[in-house]
Amino acid sequence: EKVEITKEQQALVKSIVDAYNRHQIPQDVTKKLLQEQYSAEENFLLLTEMATNQVQVLVEFTKNIPGFLSLDREDQIALLKGSAVEAMFLRSAQVLSKRMPNGYKEVLKERVRNSGMSEEFMTPMFNFYKSIDELQMVQEEQALLTAVTILTPDRPYVKDYQAVERLQETMLVVLRKLCVLQHPQDPQYFARLLGRLTELRTLNHYHAEMLTSWRMNDQKFTPLLCEIWDVQ
Ligand SMILES: CC(C)c1onc(-c2c(Cl)cccc2Cl)c1COc1ccc(-c2ccc3[nH]c(C(=O)O)cc3c2)cc1
């Protein structure tokens, strides 16, 4: 059928993509990934700093999702806490799949590999990064997929399930149209994007286990990460 995006859907996409691009980790932070020395401790510290900055970027992006701030305040918190790891996986995956200058992505991968993480977590993580890379998403798809992930209604402690579902539905309708228009030769593209969200859920589980093992080794996190991940 003839798929076309309405005026208000175009406005929605524009506001989400602008928010997605406006909030980035500051260059002086990301360039530390290239400069600091290599050791498991230093790598863990850097990744903790990146994750902390990433959460701040995530909060700012989320506040710009049309309708999010009109949700119940406690539900806003529940959505952020429930989606933080998945949204950060998406964002770091998109960073790693971008054509990076001066070996940046190799450096990031190297630091992740040598940060005291268990192999059982690395494999699914790097498989996910590879599967995101293969999709070669345009920025509209990346921004909308991140918004869809954040607006997942079945997170713990969400009270007004319907309100969140309505918002997510609005995003999914636009994302599906974008996929049809952007990838006419691949009618399954939208379905493959949604398949990544399922894969993200399994990564949540691995991440929770990794957090536990880090805590056993008395690894320190920042106050913001402790708050969003309910640790310490
Ligand atoms: C607390 C630390 C050790 C941690 O725990 N889990 C994860 C963890 C891990 Cl490994 C994997 C996936 C998710 C988490 Cl949440 C992490 C590290 O998390 C991140 C690591 C890197 C980045 C990152 C790196 C470079 C970047 N450039 C840009 C940019 O916009 O230019 C964004 C960006 C983000 C984000 C989160």
mmCIF file of C-alpha atoms and ligand atoms in Angstrom:
data_model
loop_
_atom_site.group_PDB
_atom_site.id
_atom_site.type_symbol
_atom_site.label_atom_id
_atom_site.label_comp_id
_atom_site.label_asym_id
_atom_site.label_seq_id
_atom_site.Cartn_x
_atom_site.Cartn_y
_atom_site.Cartn_z
ATOM 1 C CA GLU A 1 0.000 0.000 0.000
ATOM 2 C CA LYS A 2 1.127 3.605 -0.522
ATOM 3 C CA VAL A 3 2.955 4.469 2.717
ATOM 4 C CA GLU A 4 3.258 8.134 3.559
ATOM 5 C CA ILE A 5 4.295 10.032 6.665
ATOM 6 C CA THR A 6 1.859 12.694 7.893
ATOM 7 C CA LYS A 7 2.938 16.226 8.798
ATOM 8 C CA GLU A 8 2.667 15.582 12.524
ATOM 9 C CA GLN A 9 4.607 12.326 12.191
ATOM 10 C CA GLN A 10 7.355 14.264 10.359
ATOM 11 C CA ALA A 11 7.412 16.788 13.217
ATOM 12 C CA LEU A 12 7.629 13.937 15.735
ATOM 13 C CA VAL A 13 10.597 12.367 13.927
ATOM 14 C CA LYS A 14 12.354 15.728 13.638
ATOM 15 C CA SER A 15 12.023 16.508 17.351
ATOM 16 C CA ILE A 16 13.282 13.050 18.343
ATOM 17 C CA VAL A 17 16.234 13.094 15.924
ATOM 18 C CA ASP A 18 17.195 16.626 17.026
ATOM 19 C CA ALA A 19 17.117 15.505 20.675
ATOM 20 C CA TYR A 20 19.106 12.385 19.786
ATOM 21 C CA ASN A 21 21.823 14.433 18.087
ATOM 22 C CA ARG A 22 21.773 17.365 20.505
ATOM 23 C CA HIS A 23 22.653 15.245 23.538
ATOM 24 C CA GLN A 24 26.020 13.537 23.137
ATOM 25 C CA ILE A 25 28.826 12.651 25.515
ATOM 26 C CA PRO A 26 31.216 15.662 25.546
ATOM 27 C CA GLN A 27 34.278 15.229 23.321
ATOM 28 C CA ASP A 28 36.683 15.815 26.209
ATOM 29 C CA VAL A 29 35.199 12.731 27.881
ATOM 30 C CA THR A 30 35.120 10.410 24.870
ATOM 31 C CA LYS A 31 38.659 11.380 23.826
ATOM 32 C CA LYS A 32 39.903 10.123 27.190
ATOM 33 C CA LEU A 33 39.119 6.664 25.798
ATOM 34 C CA LEU A 34 42.027 7.215 23.394
ATOM 35 C CA GLN A 35 44.459 8.772 25.847
ATOM 36 C CA GLU A 36 44.343 7.061 29.211
ATOM 37 C CA GLN A 37 46.670 4.151 29.875
ATOM 38 C CA TYR A 38 45.542 0.540 29.569
ATOM 39 C CA SER A 39 44.900 -1.450 32.719
ATOM 40 C CA ALA A 40 41.829 -3.335 33.948
ATOM 41 C CA GLU A 41 41.303 -0.739 36.685
ATOM 42 C CA GLU A 42 41.749 2.236 34.356
ATOM 43 C CA ASN A 43 39.487 0.640 31.731
ATOM 44 C CA PHE A 44 36.762 -0.037 34.295
ATOM 45 C CA LEU A 45 37.013 3.543 35.576
ATOM 46 C CA LEU A 46 36.753 4.930 32.037
ATOM 47 C CA LEU A 47 33.762 2.737 31.178
ATOM 48 C CA THR A 48 32.108 3.812 34.428
ATOM 49 C CA GLU A 49 32.677 7.439 33.476
ATOM 50 C CA MET A 50 31.290 6.785 29.971
ATOM 51 C CA ALA A 51 28.226 5.015 31.371
ATOM 52 C CA THR A 52 27.615 7.873 33.835
ATOM 53 C CA ASN A 53 27.811 10.442 31.047
ATOM 54 C CA GLN A 54 25.644 8.210 28.903
ATOM 55 C CA VAL A 55 22.925 8.105 31.567
ATOM 56 C CA GLN A 56 22.923 11.912 31.697
ATOM 57 C CA VAL A 57 22.622 12.039 27.893
ATOM 58 C CA LEU A 58 19.835 9.456 28.071
ATOM 59 C CA VAL A 59 17.840 11.468 30.627
ATOM 60 C CA GLU A 60 18.066 14.615 28.486
ATOM 61 C CA PHE A 61 17.052 12.695 25.343
ATOM 62 C CA THR A 62 14.114 11.065 27.147
ATOM 63 C CA LYS A 63 12.780 14.398 28.395
ATOM 64 C CA ASN A 64 12.533 15.451 24.737
ATOM 65 C CA ILE A 65 10.391 12.510 23.682
ATOM 66 C CA PRO A 66 6.984 14.119 22.949
ATOM 67 C CA GLY A 67 4.521 13.104 25.664
ATOM 68 C CA PHE A 68 7.097 11.646 28.065
ATOM 69 C CA LEU A 69 6.969 14.555 30.527
ATOM 70 C CA SER A 70 3.162 14.326 30.631
ATOM 71 C CA LEU A 71 3.425 10.784 32.051
ATOM 72 C CA ASP A 72 3.124 10.186 35.805
ATOM 73 C CA ARG A 73 6.411 11.298 37.467
ATOM 74 C CA GLU A 74 7.034 7.938 39.119
ATOM 75 C CA ASP A 75 6.369 6.177 35.819
ATOM 76 C CA GLN A 76 8.960 8.421 34.152
ATOM 77 C CA ILE A 77 11.546 7.213 36.693
ATOM 78 C CA ALA A 78 10.444 3.581 36.303
ATOM 79 C CA LEU A 79 10.837 3.812 32.506
ATOM 80 C CA LEU A 80 14.315 5.366 32.766
ATOM 81 C CA LYS A 81 15.553 2.823 35.292
ATOM 82 C CA GLY A 82 14.010 -0.068 33.363
ATOM 83 C CA SER A 83 15.437 0.946 29.994
ATOM 84 C CA ALA A 84 18.821 2.489 30.884
ATOM 85 C CA VAL A 85 20.964 -0.558 30.132
ATOM 86 C CA GLU A 86 19.110 -1.348 26.885
ATOM 87 C CA ALA A 87 19.284 2.274 25.712
ATOM 88 C CA MET A 88 23.015 2.383 26.504
ATOM 89 C CA PHE A 89 23.578 -0.857 24.644
ATOM 90 C CA LEU A 90 21.808 0.676 21.643
ATOM 91 C CA ARG A 91 23.782 3.885 21.852
ATOM 92 C CA SER A 92 27.195 2.268 22.358
ATOM 93 C CA ALA A 93 26.325 -0.211 19.578
ATOM 94 C CA GLN A 94 25.507 2.636 17.221
ATOM 95 C CA VAL A 95 28.747 4.375 18.148
ATOM 96 C CA LEU A 96 30.725 1.184 17.485
ATOM 97 C CA SER A 97 29.024 0.590 14.154
ATOM 98 C CA LYS A 98 29.692 4.165 12.931
ATOM 99 C CA ARG A 99 32.755 4.558 10.655
ATOM 100 C CA MET A 100 34.952 5.787 13.498
ATOM 101 C CA PRO A 101 38.030 7.990 12.999
ATOM 102 C CA ASN A 102 41.496 7.019 14.361
ATOM 103 C CA GLY A 103 40.645 3.501 15.590
ATOM 104 C CA TYR A 104 38.258 4.842 18.243
ATOM 105 C CA LYS A 105 35.970 1.808 18.137
ATOM 106 C CA GLU A 106 38.880 -0.637 18.409
ATOM 107 C CA VAL A 107 40.040 1.274 21.483
ATOM 108 C CA LEU A 108 36.561 1.142 23.021
ATOM 109 C CA LYS A 109 36.270 -2.583 22.286
ATOM 110 C CA GLU A 110 39.743 -3.184 23.711
ATOM 111 C CA ARG A 111 38.853 -1.396 26.941
ATOM 112 C CA VAL A 112 35.594 -3.318 27.248
ATOM 113 C CA ARG A 113 37.488 -6.581 26.703
ATOM 114 C CA ASN A 114 40.018 -5.711 29.413
ATOM 115 C CA SER A 115 37.758 -4.283 32.110
ATOM 116 C CA GLY A 116 37.243 -7.355 34.256
ATOM 117 C CA MET A 117 34.148 -8.472 32.360
ATOM 118 C CA SER A 118 33.397 -12.186 32.119
ATOM 119 C CA GLU A 119 33.596 -13.899 28.722
ATOM 120 C CA GLU A 120 30.017 -15.162 29.110
ATOM 121 C CA PHE A 121 28.843 -11.518 28.923
ATOM 122 C CA MET A 122 31.250 -10.406 26.192
ATOM 123 C CA THR A 123 30.078 -12.919 23.605
ATOM 124 C CA PRO A 124 26.387 -11.896 23.592
ATOM 125 C CA MET A 125 27.441 -8.230 23.862
ATOM 126 C CA PHE A 126 29.687 -8.289 20.801
ATOM 127 C CA ASN A 127 27.172 -10.436 18.913
ATOM 128 C CA PHE A 128 24.633 -7.706 19.558
ATOM 129 C CA TYR A 129 27.030 -5.007 18.361
ATOM 130 C CA LYS A 130 27.581 -7.027 15.175
ATOM 131 C CA SER A 131 23.834 -7.493 14.593
ATOM 132 C CA ILE A 132 23.239 -3.731 15.016
ATOM 133 C CA ASP A 133 26.112 -2.989 12.635
ATOM 134 C CA GLU A 134 24.579 -5.271 9.973
ATOM 135 C CA LEU A 135 21.329 -3.266 10.088
ATOM 136 C CA GLN A 136 23.127 -0.063 9.057
ATOM 137 C CA MET A 137 20.319 2.024 10.608
ATOM 138 C CA VAL A 138 19.856 5.653 9.558
ATOM 139 C CA GLN A 139 19.757 8.159 12.412
ATOM 140 C CA GLU A 140 15.933 8.453 12.317
ATOM 141 C CA GLU A 141 15.677 4.696 12.891
ATOM 142 C CA GLN A 142 18.310 4.807 15.656
ATOM 143 C CA ALA A 143 16.575 7.665 17.486
ATOM 144 C CA LEU A 144 13.090 6.139 17.143
ATOM 145 C CA LEU A 145 14.262 2.660 18.149
ATOM 146 C CA THR A 146 15.822 4.177 21.288
ATOM 147 C CA ALA A 147 12.549 6.016 22.041
ATOM 148 C CA VAL A 148 10.589 2.762 21.506
ATOM 149 C CA THR A 149 12.950 1.000 23.947
ATOM 150 C CA ILE A 150 12.497 3.683 26.605
ATOM 151 C CA LEU A 151 8.711 3.646 26.178
ATOM 152 C CA THR A 152 8.417 -0.082 26.865
ATOM 153 C CA PRO A 153 5.272 -0.323 29.065
ATOM 154 C CA ASP A 154 6.054 -3.617 30.826
ATOM 155 C CA ARG A 155 8.926 -2.358 32.971
ATOM 156 C CA PRO A 156 8.884 -2.999 36.737
ATOM 157 C CA TYR A 157 6.747 -0.582 38.820
ATOM 158 C CA VAL A 158 5.039 1.152 35.848
ATOM 159 C CA LYS A 159 1.519 2.076 37.053
ATOM 160 C CA ASP A 160 -0.216 3.570 33.983
ATOM 161 C CA TYR A 161 0.631 0.824 31.471
ATOM 162 C CA GLN A 162 -1.880 2.118 28.873
ATOM 163 C CA ALA A 163 -0.449 5.659 28.816
ATOM 164 C CA VAL A 164 3.052 4.314 28.062
ATOM 165 C CA GLU A 165 1.718 1.797 25.532
ATOM 166 C CA ARG A 166 -0.098 4.605 23.649
ATOM 167 C CA LEU A 167 3.137 6.622 23.404
ATOM 168 C CA GLN A 168 5.161 3.604 22.307
ATOM 169 C CA GLU A 169 2.506 2.724 19.727
ATOM 170 C CA THR A 170 2.800 6.224 18.204
ATOM 171 C CA MET A 171 6.554 5.725 17.807
ATOM 172 C CA LEU A 172 6.173 2.209 16.364
ATOM 173 C CA VAL A 173 3.700 3.386 13.711
ATOM 174 C CA VAL A 174 6.166 6.037 12.507
ATOM 175 C CA LEU A 175 9.169 3.699 12.748
ATOM 176 C CA ARG A 176 7.403 1.074 10.629
ATOM 177 C CA LYS A 177 6.619 3.657 7.918
ATOM 178 C CA LEU A 178 10.226 4.922 7.952
ATOM 179 C CA CYS A 179 11.534 1.371 7.552
ATOM 180 C CA VAL A 180 9.209 0.702 4.583
ATOM 181 C CA LEU A 181 10.275 3.972 2.915
ATOM 182 C CA GLN A 182 13.968 3.612 3.783
ATOM 183 C CA HIS A 183 14.348 -0.095 2.901
ATOM 184 C CA PRO A 184 11.817 -0.825 0.108
ATOM 185 C CA GLN A 185 13.899 -3.831 -0.989
ATOM 186 C CA ASP A 186 13.685 -5.412 2.471
ATOM 187 C CA PRO A 187 10.055 -5.789 3.651
ATOM 188 C CA GLN A 188 11.311 -7.650 6.751
ATOM 189 C CA TYR A 189 13.516 -4.756 7.920
ATOM 190 C CA PHE A 190 11.057 -3.410 10.510
ATOM 191 C CA ALA A 191 10.574 -6.918 11.936
ATOM 192 C CA ARG A 192 14.365 -7.321 12.181
ATOM 193 C CA LEU A 193 14.623 -4.038 14.072
ATOM 194 C CA LEU A 194 12.042 -5.254 16.600
ATOM 195 C CA GLY A 195 13.963 -8.517 16.864
ATOM 196 C CA ARG A 196 16.904 -6.465 18.188
ATOM 197 C CA LEU A 197 14.666 -5.259 21.062
ATOM 198 C CA THR A 198 14.111 -8.880 22.063
ATOM 199 C CA GLU A 199 17.876 -9.457 21.975
ATOM 200 C CA LEU A 200 18.312 -6.347 24.157
ATOM 201 C CA ARG A 201 16.117 -7.860 26.849
ATOM 202 C CA THR A 202 18.423 -10.859 27.139
ATOM 203 C CA LEU A 203 21.402 -8.506 27.479
ATOM 204 C CA ASN A 204 19.628 -6.905 30.449
ATOM 205 C CA HIS A 205 19.772 -10.250 32.172
ATOM 206 C CA TYR A 206 23.495 -10.697 31.450
ATOM 207 C CA HIS A 207 24.143 -7.156 32.607
ATOM 208 C CA ALA A 208 22.399 -7.741 35.940
ATOM 209 C CA GLU A 209 24.639 -10.777 36.494
ATOM 210 C CA MET A 210 27.699 -8.730 35.579
ATOM 211 C CA LEU A 211 26.719 -6.035 38.070
ATOM 212 C CA THR A 212 26.440 -8.659 40.793
ATOM 213 C CA SER A 213 29.884 -10.083 40.006
ATOM 214 C CA TRP A 214 31.399 -6.582 39.956
ATOM 215 C CA ARG A 215 29.864 -5.880 43.344
ATOM 216 C CA MET A 216 31.319 -9.126 44.686
ATOM 217 C CA ASN A 217 34.727 -7.827 43.621
ATOM 218 C CA ASP A 218 33.865 -4.604 45.437
ATOM 219 C CA GLN A 219 33.998 -2.539 42.211
ATOM 220 C CA LYS A 220 32.905 1.073 42.731
ATOM 221 C CA PHE A 221 30.237 2.869 40.697
ATOM 222 C CA THR A 222 29.209 6.535 40.592
ATOM 223 C CA PRO A 223 26.179 7.776 42.625
ATOM 224 C CA LEU A 224 24.145 8.182 39.416
ATOM 225 C CA LEU A 225 24.781 4.583 38.324
ATOM 226 C CA CYS A 226 24.037 3.328 41.857
ATOM 227 C CA GLU A 227 20.721 5.151 41.718
ATOM 228 C CA ILE A 228 19.686 3.992 38.259
ATOM 229 C CA TRP A 229 20.812 0.402 38.848
ATOM 230 C CA ASP A 230 19.710 0.155 42.488
ATOM 231 C CA VAL A 231 23.163 -0.929 43.663
ATOM 232 C CA GLN A 232 24.981 -0.183 46.968
HETATM 233 C C1 LIG B 1 29.745 0.900 34.684
HETATM 234 C C2 LIG B 1 30.430 0.460 33.411
HETATM 235 C C3 LIG B 1 31.658 -0.410 33.659
HETATM 236 C C4 LIG B 1 29.453 -0.288 32.570
HETATM 237 O O1 LIG B 1 28.607 -1.218 33.069
HETATM 238 N N1 LIG B 1 27.896 -1.725 32.058
HETATM 239 C C5 LIG B 1 28.263 -1.093 30.912
HETATM 240 C C6 LIG B 1 27.712 -1.324 29.634
HETATM 241 C C7 LIG B 1 28.444 -2.016 28.657
HETATM 242 CL CL1 LIG B 1 30.017 -2.597 29.057
HETATM 243 C C8 LIG B 1 27.937 -2.236 27.382
HETATM 244 C C9 LIG B 1 26.667 -1.727 27.065
HETATM 245 C C10 LIG B 1 25.912 -1.030 28.031
HETATM 246 C C11 LIG B 1 26.467 -0.829 29.298
HETATM 247 CL CL2 LIG B 1 25.581 0.057 30.466
HETATM 248 C C12 LIG B 1 29.252 -0.182 31.221
HETATM 249 C C13 LIG B 1 29.924 0.717 30.258
HETATM 250 O O2 LIG B 1 28.852 1.413 29.579
HETATM 251 C C14 LIG B 1 29.153 2.207 28.500
HETATM 252 C C15 LIG B 1 30.379 2.154 27.863
HETATM 253 C C16 LIG B 1 30.644 3.014 26.794
HETATM 254 C C17 LIG B 1 29.672 3.908 26.352
HETATM 255 C C18 LIG B 1 29.958 4.833 25.274
HETATM 256 C C19 LIG B 1 31.241 4.878 24.713
HETATM 257 C C20 LIG B 1 31.554 5.787 23.703
HETATM 258 C C21 LIG B 1 30.587 6.669 23.250
HETATM 259 N N2 LIG B 1 30.626 7.664 22.310
HETATM 260 C C22 LIG B 1 29.391 8.198 22.284
HETATM 261 C C23 LIG B 1 29.057 9.316 21.381
HETATM 262 O O3 LIG B 1 27.851 9.747 21.427
HETATM 263 O O4 LIG B 1 29.996 9.760 20.628
HETATM 264 C C24 LIG B 1 28.540 7.597 23.172
HETATM 265 C C25 LIG B 1 29.300 6.613 23.800
HETATM 266 C C26 LIG B 1 28.987 5.707 24.803
HETATM 267 C C27 LIG B 1 28.436 3.924 26.993
HETATM 268 C C28 LIG B 1 28.177 3.075 28.068
#
